[in-house]
Amino acid sequence: MTYRIPEKTLADKLLTLIGKQRAIFIPPDVYKRFGPYVIVQPQKESFWRALVRSKKEEPPEGWFYPLE
């Protein structure tokens, strides 16, 4: 299984300037449904939700920061 981490957009760069990150979500049952030969494009968190969340707050359950 291959995960394609989304490229940084202008919105991601703006969040980085203020010290925040955007979380991504990978569906948990992809491997069971499609098997080992699948390419997964993770879902990005909303720019506005990432902007409102405090810097030290963890992302919601099932979401993670791509660089961690």
Coordinates of N, CA, C and O in Angstrom, one line a residue:
M1 N 0.8 -1.2 0.0 CA 0.0 0.0 0.0 C 0.9 1.2 0.0 O 1.9 1.3 0.7
T2 N 0.5 2.2 -0.8 CA 1.3 3.4 -0.9 C 0.4 4.6 -0.5 O -0.7 4.7 -0.9
Y3 N 1.0 5.5 0.4 CA 0.4 6.7 0.8 C 1.0 7.9 0.2 O 2.2 8.0 0.2
R4 N 0.2 8.7 -0.5 CA 0.7 9.9 -1.1 C 0.4 11.1 -0.1 O -0.8 11.5 0.0
I5 N 1.4 11.6 0.5 CA 1.2 12.7 1.4 C 0.9 13.9 0.6 O 1.7 14.2 -0.4
P6 N -0.1 14.7 0.8 CA -0.5 15.8 0.0 C 0.6 16.9 0.0 O 1.3 17.1 1.1
E7 N 0.8 17.5 -1.1 CA 1.8 18.6 -1.2 C 1.4 19.8 -0.4 O 0.2 20.0 -0.3
K8 N 2.3 20.6 0.0 CA 2.0 21.9 0.7 C 1.4 22.9 -0.3 O 1.9 23.1 -1.3
T9 N 0.3 23.5 0.2 CA -0.4 24.5 -0.6 C -0.1 25.9 0.0 O 0.6 25.9 1.0
L10 N -0.6 26.9 -0.6 CA -0.4 28.2 0.0 C -1.0 28.3 1.4 O -0.5 28.9 2.3
A11 N -2.2 27.6 1.6 CA -2.8 27.6 2.9 C -1.9 26.9 4.0 O -1.8 27.4 5.1
D12 N -1.2 25.9 3.6 CA -0.3 25.2 4.5 C 0.9 26.1 4.9 O 1.3 26.1 6.0
K13 N 1.4 26.8 3.9 CA 2.5 27.7 4.1 C 2.1 28.9 5.1 O 2.9 29.3 5.9
L14 N 0.9 29.4 4.9 CA 0.4 30.4 5.8 C 0.3 29.9 7.2 O 0.6 30.6 8.2
L15 N -0.2 28.7 7.4 CA -0.3 28.1 8.7 C 1.1 27.9 9.3 O 1.3 28.1 10.5
T16 N 2.0 27.5 8.5 CA 3.4 27.3 9.0 C 4.0 28.6 9.5 O 4.7 28.7 10.5
L17 N 3.7 29.7 8.8 CA 4.2 31.0 9.3 C 3.7 31.4 10.7 O 4.4 32.1 11.4
I18 N 2.5 31.0 11.0 CA 2.0 31.3 12.4 C 2.2 30.1 13.4 O 1.7 30.2 14.5
G19 N 2.9 29.1 12.9 CA 3.3 28.0 13.8 C 2.3 26.9 14.0 O 2.3 26.2 15.0
K20 N 1.5 26.7 13.0 CA 0.5 25.6 13.1 C 0.6 24.7 12.0 O 1.4 24.9 11.0
Q21 N 0.0 23.5 12.1 CA 0.1 22.5 11.1 C -1.3 22.0 10.7 O -2.3 22.2 11.5
R22 N -1.4 21.4 9.5 CA -2.7 20.8 9.1 C -2.6 19.3 9.2 O -1.6 18.7 8.8
A23 N -3.5 18.7 9.9 CA -3.5 17.2 10.1 C -4.1 16.5 8.8 O -4.8 17.1 8.0
I24 N -3.8 15.2 8.7 CA -4.3 14.4 7.6 C -5.0 13.2 8.2 O -4.7 12.8 9.3
F25 N -5.9 12.6 7.4 CA -6.6 11.4 7.8 C -6.5 10.3 6.8 O -6.8 10.6 5.6
I26 N -6.1 9.1 7.2 CA -6.1 8.0 6.3 C -7.2 7.0 6.8 O -7.1 6.6 7.9
P27 N -8.1 6.6 5.9 CA -9.2 5.7 6.3 C -8.6 4.4 6.8 O -7.7 3.9 6.2
P28 N -9.1 3.9 7.9 CA -8.5 2.7 8.5 C -8.8 1.4 7.8 O -8.0 0.4 7.9
D29 N -9.8 1.3 7.0 CA -10.2 0.0 6.3 C -9.8 -0.1 4.9 O -10.3 -0.9 4.1
V30 N -8.9 0.7 4.4 CA -8.5 0.7 3.0 C -7.8 -0.6 2.6 O -8.1 -1.1 1.6
Y31 N -6.9 -1.1 3.5 CA -6.2 -2.3 3.2 C -7.2 -3.5 3.0 O -7.0 -4.3 2.1
K32 N -8.2 -3.5 3.9 CA -9.1 -4.7 3.9 C -10.0 -4.6 2.6 O -10.3 -5.6 2.0
R33 N -10.4 -3.4 2.2 CA -11.3 -3.2 1.1 C -10.6 -3.4 -0.3 O -11.2 -3.9 -1.2
F34 N -9.4 -2.9 -0.4 CA -8.7 -2.8 -1.7 C -7.5 -3.7 -1.8 O -6.9 -3.8 -2.9
G35 N -7.0 -4.2 -0.7 CA -5.8 -5.1 -0.8 C -4.5 -4.3 -0.8 O -4.5 -3.1 -0.6
P36 N -3.4 -5.0 -1.0 CA -2.1 -4.4 -0.8 C -1.7 -3.4 -2.0 O -0.8 -2.6 -1.9
Y37 N -2.3 -3.6 -3.1 CA -1.9 -2.8 -4.3 C -2.8 -1.6 -4.5 O -3.5 -1.5 -5.6
V38 N -2.8 -0.7 -3.6 CA -3.6 0.5 -3.7 C -2.8 1.7 -3.3 O -1.8 1.7 -2.6
I39 N -3.1 2.8 -4.0 CA -2.5 4.1 -3.7 C -3.5 5.0 -3.0 O -4.6 5.2 -3.5
V40 N -3.2 5.4 -1.8 CA -4.2 6.2 -0.9 C -3.8 7.6 -0.9 O -2.6 8.0 -0.6
Q41 N -4.8 8.5 -1.2 CA -4.6 9.9 -1.0 C -5.3 10.4 0.2 O -6.5 10.4 0.3
P42 N -4.5 10.7 1.3 CA -5.2 11.1 2.6 C -6.0 12.3 2.5 O -5.7 13.2 1.6
Q43 N -6.9 12.5 3.3 CA -7.8 13.7 3.4 C -7.1 14.7 4.3 O -6.7 14.4 5.4
K44 N -7.1 16.0 3.8 CA -6.5 17.0 4.6 C -7.6 17.7 5.5 O -8.7 17.7 5.1
E45 N -7.1 18.1 6.6 CA -8.0 18.9 7.6 C -8.4 20.2 7.0 O -7.6 20.8 6.2
S46 N -9.5 20.7 7.3 CA -9.9 22.0 6.8 C -8.9 23.1 7.3 O -8.4 23.1 8.4
F47 N -8.6 24.0 6.4 CA -7.8 25.2 6.7 C -8.3 25.9 7.9 O -7.6 26.3 8.9
W48 N -9.6 26.2 8.0 CA -10.2 27.0 9.0 C -10.2 26.3 10.4 O -9.9 26.9 11.4
R49 N -10.3 25.0 10.3 CA -10.3 24.2 11.6 C -8.9 24.2 12.2 O -8.6 24.4 13.3
A50 N -7.9 24.1 11.3 CA -6.5 24.1 11.7 C -6.1 25.5 12.2 O -5.3 25.7 13.2
L51 N -6.7 26.5 11.6 CA -6.4 27.9 12.0 C -7.0 28.2 13.4 O -6.3 28.9 14.2
V52 N -8.1 27.7 13.7 CA -8.8 27.9 15.0 C -8.2 27.1 16.1 O -8.1 27.6 17.3
R53 N -7.7 25.9 15.8 CA -7.1 25.1 16.9 C -5.8 25.7 17.5 O -5.0 26.3 16.7
S54 N -5.6 25.6 18.8 CA -4.4 26.1 19.4 C -3.2 25.4 18.9 O -3.3 24.2 18.5
K55 N -2.0 26.0 19.1 CA -0.8 25.4 18.6 C -0.5 24.0 19.3 O 0.1 23.1 18.7
K56 N -0.7 23.9 20.6 CA -0.3 22.8 21.3 C -1.4 21.7 21.4 O -1.2 20.6 21.9
E57 N -2.5 21.9 20.8 CA -3.6 21.0 20.9 C -3.4 19.8 19.9 O -2.9 20.0 18.8
E58 N -3.7 18.6 20.3 CA -3.5 17.4 19.5 C -4.7 17.4 18.4 O -5.8 17.9 18.7
P59 N -4.4 16.8 17.3 CA -5.5 16.7 16.3 C -6.6 15.7 16.7 O -6.3 15.0 17.7
P60 N -7.7 15.7 16.1 CA -8.8 14.8 16.5 C -8.4 13.4 16.4 O -7.4 13.0 15.7
E61 N -9.2 12.5 17.0 CA -8.9 11.0 16.9 C -8.9 10.5 15.5 O -9.7 10.8 14.7
G62 N -7.8 9.8 15.2 CA -7.7 9.2 13.8 C -6.9 10.2 12.9 O -6.5 9.7 11.8
W63 N -6.7 11.4 13.3 CA -5.9 12.4 12.4 C -4.5 12.5 13.0 O -4.3 12.2 14.2
F64 N -3.5 12.8 12.2 CA -2.2 13.0 12.6 C -1.5 14.0 11.7 O -1.9 14.3 10.6
Y65 N -0.4 14.5 12.3 CA 0.4 15.5 11.5 C 1.4 14.7 10.6 O 2.0 13.7 11.1
P66 N 1.5 15.0 9.3 CA 2.3 14.2 8.4 C 3.8 14.1 8.8 O 4.5 13.2 8.4
L67 N 4.4 15.1 9.5 CA 5.8 15.1 9.8 C 6.1 14.4 11.1 O 7.3 14.3 11.5
E68 N 5.1 13.9 11.8 CA 5.4 13.2 13.1 C 5.4 11.7 12.9 O 4.8 11.1 12.1

